[in-house]
C-alpha positions as MATLAB code, in Angstrom:
seq = 'XXXXXXXXXXXXXXXXXXXXXXXXXXXXXXXXXXXXXXXXXXXXXXXXXXXXXXXXXXXXXXXXXXXXXXXXXXXXXXXXXXXXXXXXXXXXXXXXXXXXXXXXXXXXXXXXXXXXXXXXXXXXXXXXXXXXXXXXXXXXXXXXXXXXXXXXXXXXXXXXXXXXXXXXXXXXXXXXXX';
ca = [
     -23.717  -10.546  -11.581;
     -26.541  -12.165   -9.644;
     -28.981  -10.337   -7.381;
     -27.539  -12.114   -4.337;
     -24.001  -10.924   -5.055;
     -25.254   -7.401   -5.697;
     -27.170   -7.424   -2.400;
     -24.163   -8.754   -0.472;
     -21.892   -6.126   -2.030;
     -24.295   -3.332   -1.048;
     -24.372   -4.780    2.463;
     -20.571   -4.698    2.569;
     -20.641   -1.025    1.578;
     -22.993   -0.250    4.449;
     -20.854   -2.218    6.901;
     -17.694   -0.438    5.685;
     -19.393    2.946    6.201;
     -20.538    1.990    9.709;
     -17.041    0.851   10.661;
     -15.509    3.990    9.138;
     -17.857    6.278   11.078;
     -17.158    4.344   14.276;
     -13.402    4.606   13.767;
     -13.685    8.344   13.065;
     -15.650    8.798   16.267;
     -13.041    6.782   18.163;
     -10.150    8.830   16.733;
     -11.969   12.092   17.440;
     -12.839   10.976   20.955;
      -9.233   10.067   21.656;
      -8.055   13.455   20.356;
     -10.559   15.246   22.605;
      -9.481   13.045   25.491;
      -5.850   13.958   24.829;
      -6.489   17.709   24.854;
      -8.637   17.521   27.979;
      -5.976   15.461   29.734;
      -3.541   18.314   29.071;
      -5.764   21.258   29.988;
      -8.435   19.866   32.333;
      -7.371   16.459   33.673;
     -10.231   16.304   36.198;
     -12.757   16.126   33.342;
     -11.114   13.072   31.707;
     -13.131   10.649   33.834;
     -16.281   11.859   32.043;
     -14.892   11.459   28.515;
     -14.663    8.677   25.945;
     -13.081    5.489   27.323;
     -12.049    7.424   30.446;
      -8.440    7.112   29.327;
      -6.638    8.756   32.209;
      -2.872    8.786   31.795;
      -2.261   11.494   34.395;
       0.055    9.207   36.397;
       2.272    8.793   33.362;
       2.117   12.539   32.663;
       3.287   13.336   36.202;
       6.185   10.886   36.010;
       7.308   11.623   32.449;
       5.891   13.943   29.840;
       7.868   12.079   27.159;
       6.229    8.771   28.024;
       2.787   10.438   28.126;
       3.172   12.109   24.715;
       4.751    8.978   23.238;
       1.949    6.671   24.351;
      -0.765    9.106   23.282;
       0.982    9.567   19.936;
       0.864    5.825   19.377;
      -2.796    5.621   20.398;
      -3.932    8.518   18.216;
      -1.785    7.504   15.231;
      -3.165    3.967   15.262;
      -6.749    5.235   15.567;
      -6.292    7.658   12.653;
      -4.598    5.014   10.485;
      -7.515    2.639   11.080;
      -9.973    5.331    9.998;
      -7.918    6.084    6.865;
      -7.736    2.363    6.111;
     -11.506    2.072    6.111;
     -11.812    5.233    4.023;
      -9.756    3.473    1.361;
     -11.939    0.372    1.742;
     -15.019    2.566    1.184;
     -13.427    4.074   -1.931;
     -12.674    0.574   -3.178;
     -16.166   -0.852   -2.674;
     -17.727    2.299   -4.108;
     -15.595    2.597   -7.246;
     -15.131   -1.060   -8.167;
     -16.886   -2.262  -11.297;
     -17.812   -5.874  -10.628;
     -18.368   -6.513  -14.345;
     -14.701   -5.696  -14.979;
     -12.885   -5.705  -11.621;
      -9.326   -5.981  -12.917;
      -8.256   -2.370  -13.379;
      -5.453   -0.109  -12.180;
      -7.594    1.673   -9.576;
      -8.634   -1.533   -7.812;
      -5.120   -2.922   -7.931;
      -3.614    0.252   -6.437;
      -6.257    0.503   -3.718;
      -5.809   -3.119   -2.662;
      -2.057   -2.585   -2.401;
      -2.676    0.649   -0.495;
      -4.934   -1.242    1.922;
      -2.126   -3.733    2.529;
       0.376   -0.921    3.207;
      -1.926    0.793    5.708;
      -2.729   -2.522    7.370;
       0.978   -3.309    7.694;
       1.638    0.186    9.077;
      -1.056   -0.279   11.709;
       0.350   -3.683   12.678;
       3.936   -2.462   12.828;
       3.070    0.679   14.777;
       0.937   -1.381   17.165;
       3.791   -3.806   17.699;
       6.265   -0.991   18.396;
       3.775    0.640   20.775;
       3.233   -2.645   22.624;
       6.973   -3.175   23.021;
       7.404    0.420   24.207;
       4.598   -0.053   26.734;
       6.247   -3.280   27.942;
       9.510   -1.402   28.369;
       7.783    1.370   30.331;
       6.016   -1.251   32.448;
       9.419   -2.615   33.472;
      10.255    0.908   34.691;
       7.220    0.959   36.964;
       4.585    2.604   34.768;
       1.049    1.275   34.792;
       0.278    0.345   31.186;
      -2.554   -2.173   31.537;
      -5.247    0.269   30.322;
      -3.382    0.713   27.027;
      -3.272   -2.941   25.941;
      -6.633   -2.590   24.181;
      -5.101   -0.216   21.621;
      -2.433   -2.552   20.264;
      -3.396   -6.054   21.252;
      -4.016   -7.101   17.645;
      -0.711   -6.119   16.056;
       0.155   -9.603   14.787;
      -3.309   -9.970   13.245;
      -2.829   -6.735   11.304;
       0.603   -7.804   10.072;
      -0.721  -11.186    8.934;
      -3.748   -9.551    7.314;
      -1.416   -7.128    5.505;
       0.494  -10.064    4.034;
      -2.699  -11.728    2.795;
      -4.068   -8.487    1.312;
      -0.690   -7.797   -0.330;
      -0.766  -11.201   -2.038;
      -4.296  -10.451   -3.271;
      -3.085   -7.053   -4.507;
      -0.226   -8.633   -6.430;
      -2.648  -11.126   -7.981;
      -4.917   -8.244   -8.992;
      -1.960   -6.357  -10.482;
      -1.066   -9.433  -12.534;
      -4.736   -9.751  -13.565;
      -4.706   -6.132  -14.771;
      -1.534   -6.809  -16.737;
      -3.013   -9.927  -18.373;
      -6.287   -8.151  -19.119;
      -4.437   -5.240  -20.761;
      -2.395   -7.656  -22.885;
      -5.574   -9.455  -23.958;
      -7.239   -6.174  -24.920;
      -4.201   -5.228  -27.027;
      -4.234   -8.517  -28.927;
      -7.943   -8.275  -29.781;
];
């Protein structure tokens, strides 16, 4: 492996860690925001993203808990996704990349990515439905605006995972014949 590739791979590790930490902070901030919106709603305007859903809470507790569940679940799934990415870029052996661990982690990344996309799509449709009933949902669009991108990315990563799984199978067969 050349020095350039090694340098780029180390850079990708750093970027993955930065994104992971940012997503953890976002998920934690949203959890704190949720608990403050339940117990001290006046303080929400001073918190992360100032996500105030008190109007929804007053009209329907079910809608409030449902929307917050979507928001928090998506944020946590994104953090878990990047944790798996970090494990992948940390544990991969670039001299011999086709192994079971890499194959499983790539497939796992595709499953989490698909879950995020699907959950985001369901949340967006639920928010649209609530909007038709007079709820103000415009502040929530930022949390699931990229659902189709995640679903498409999941398909691409899944194909790469299947190719890696086939590569592992071929490599194992070659090792047995030698």
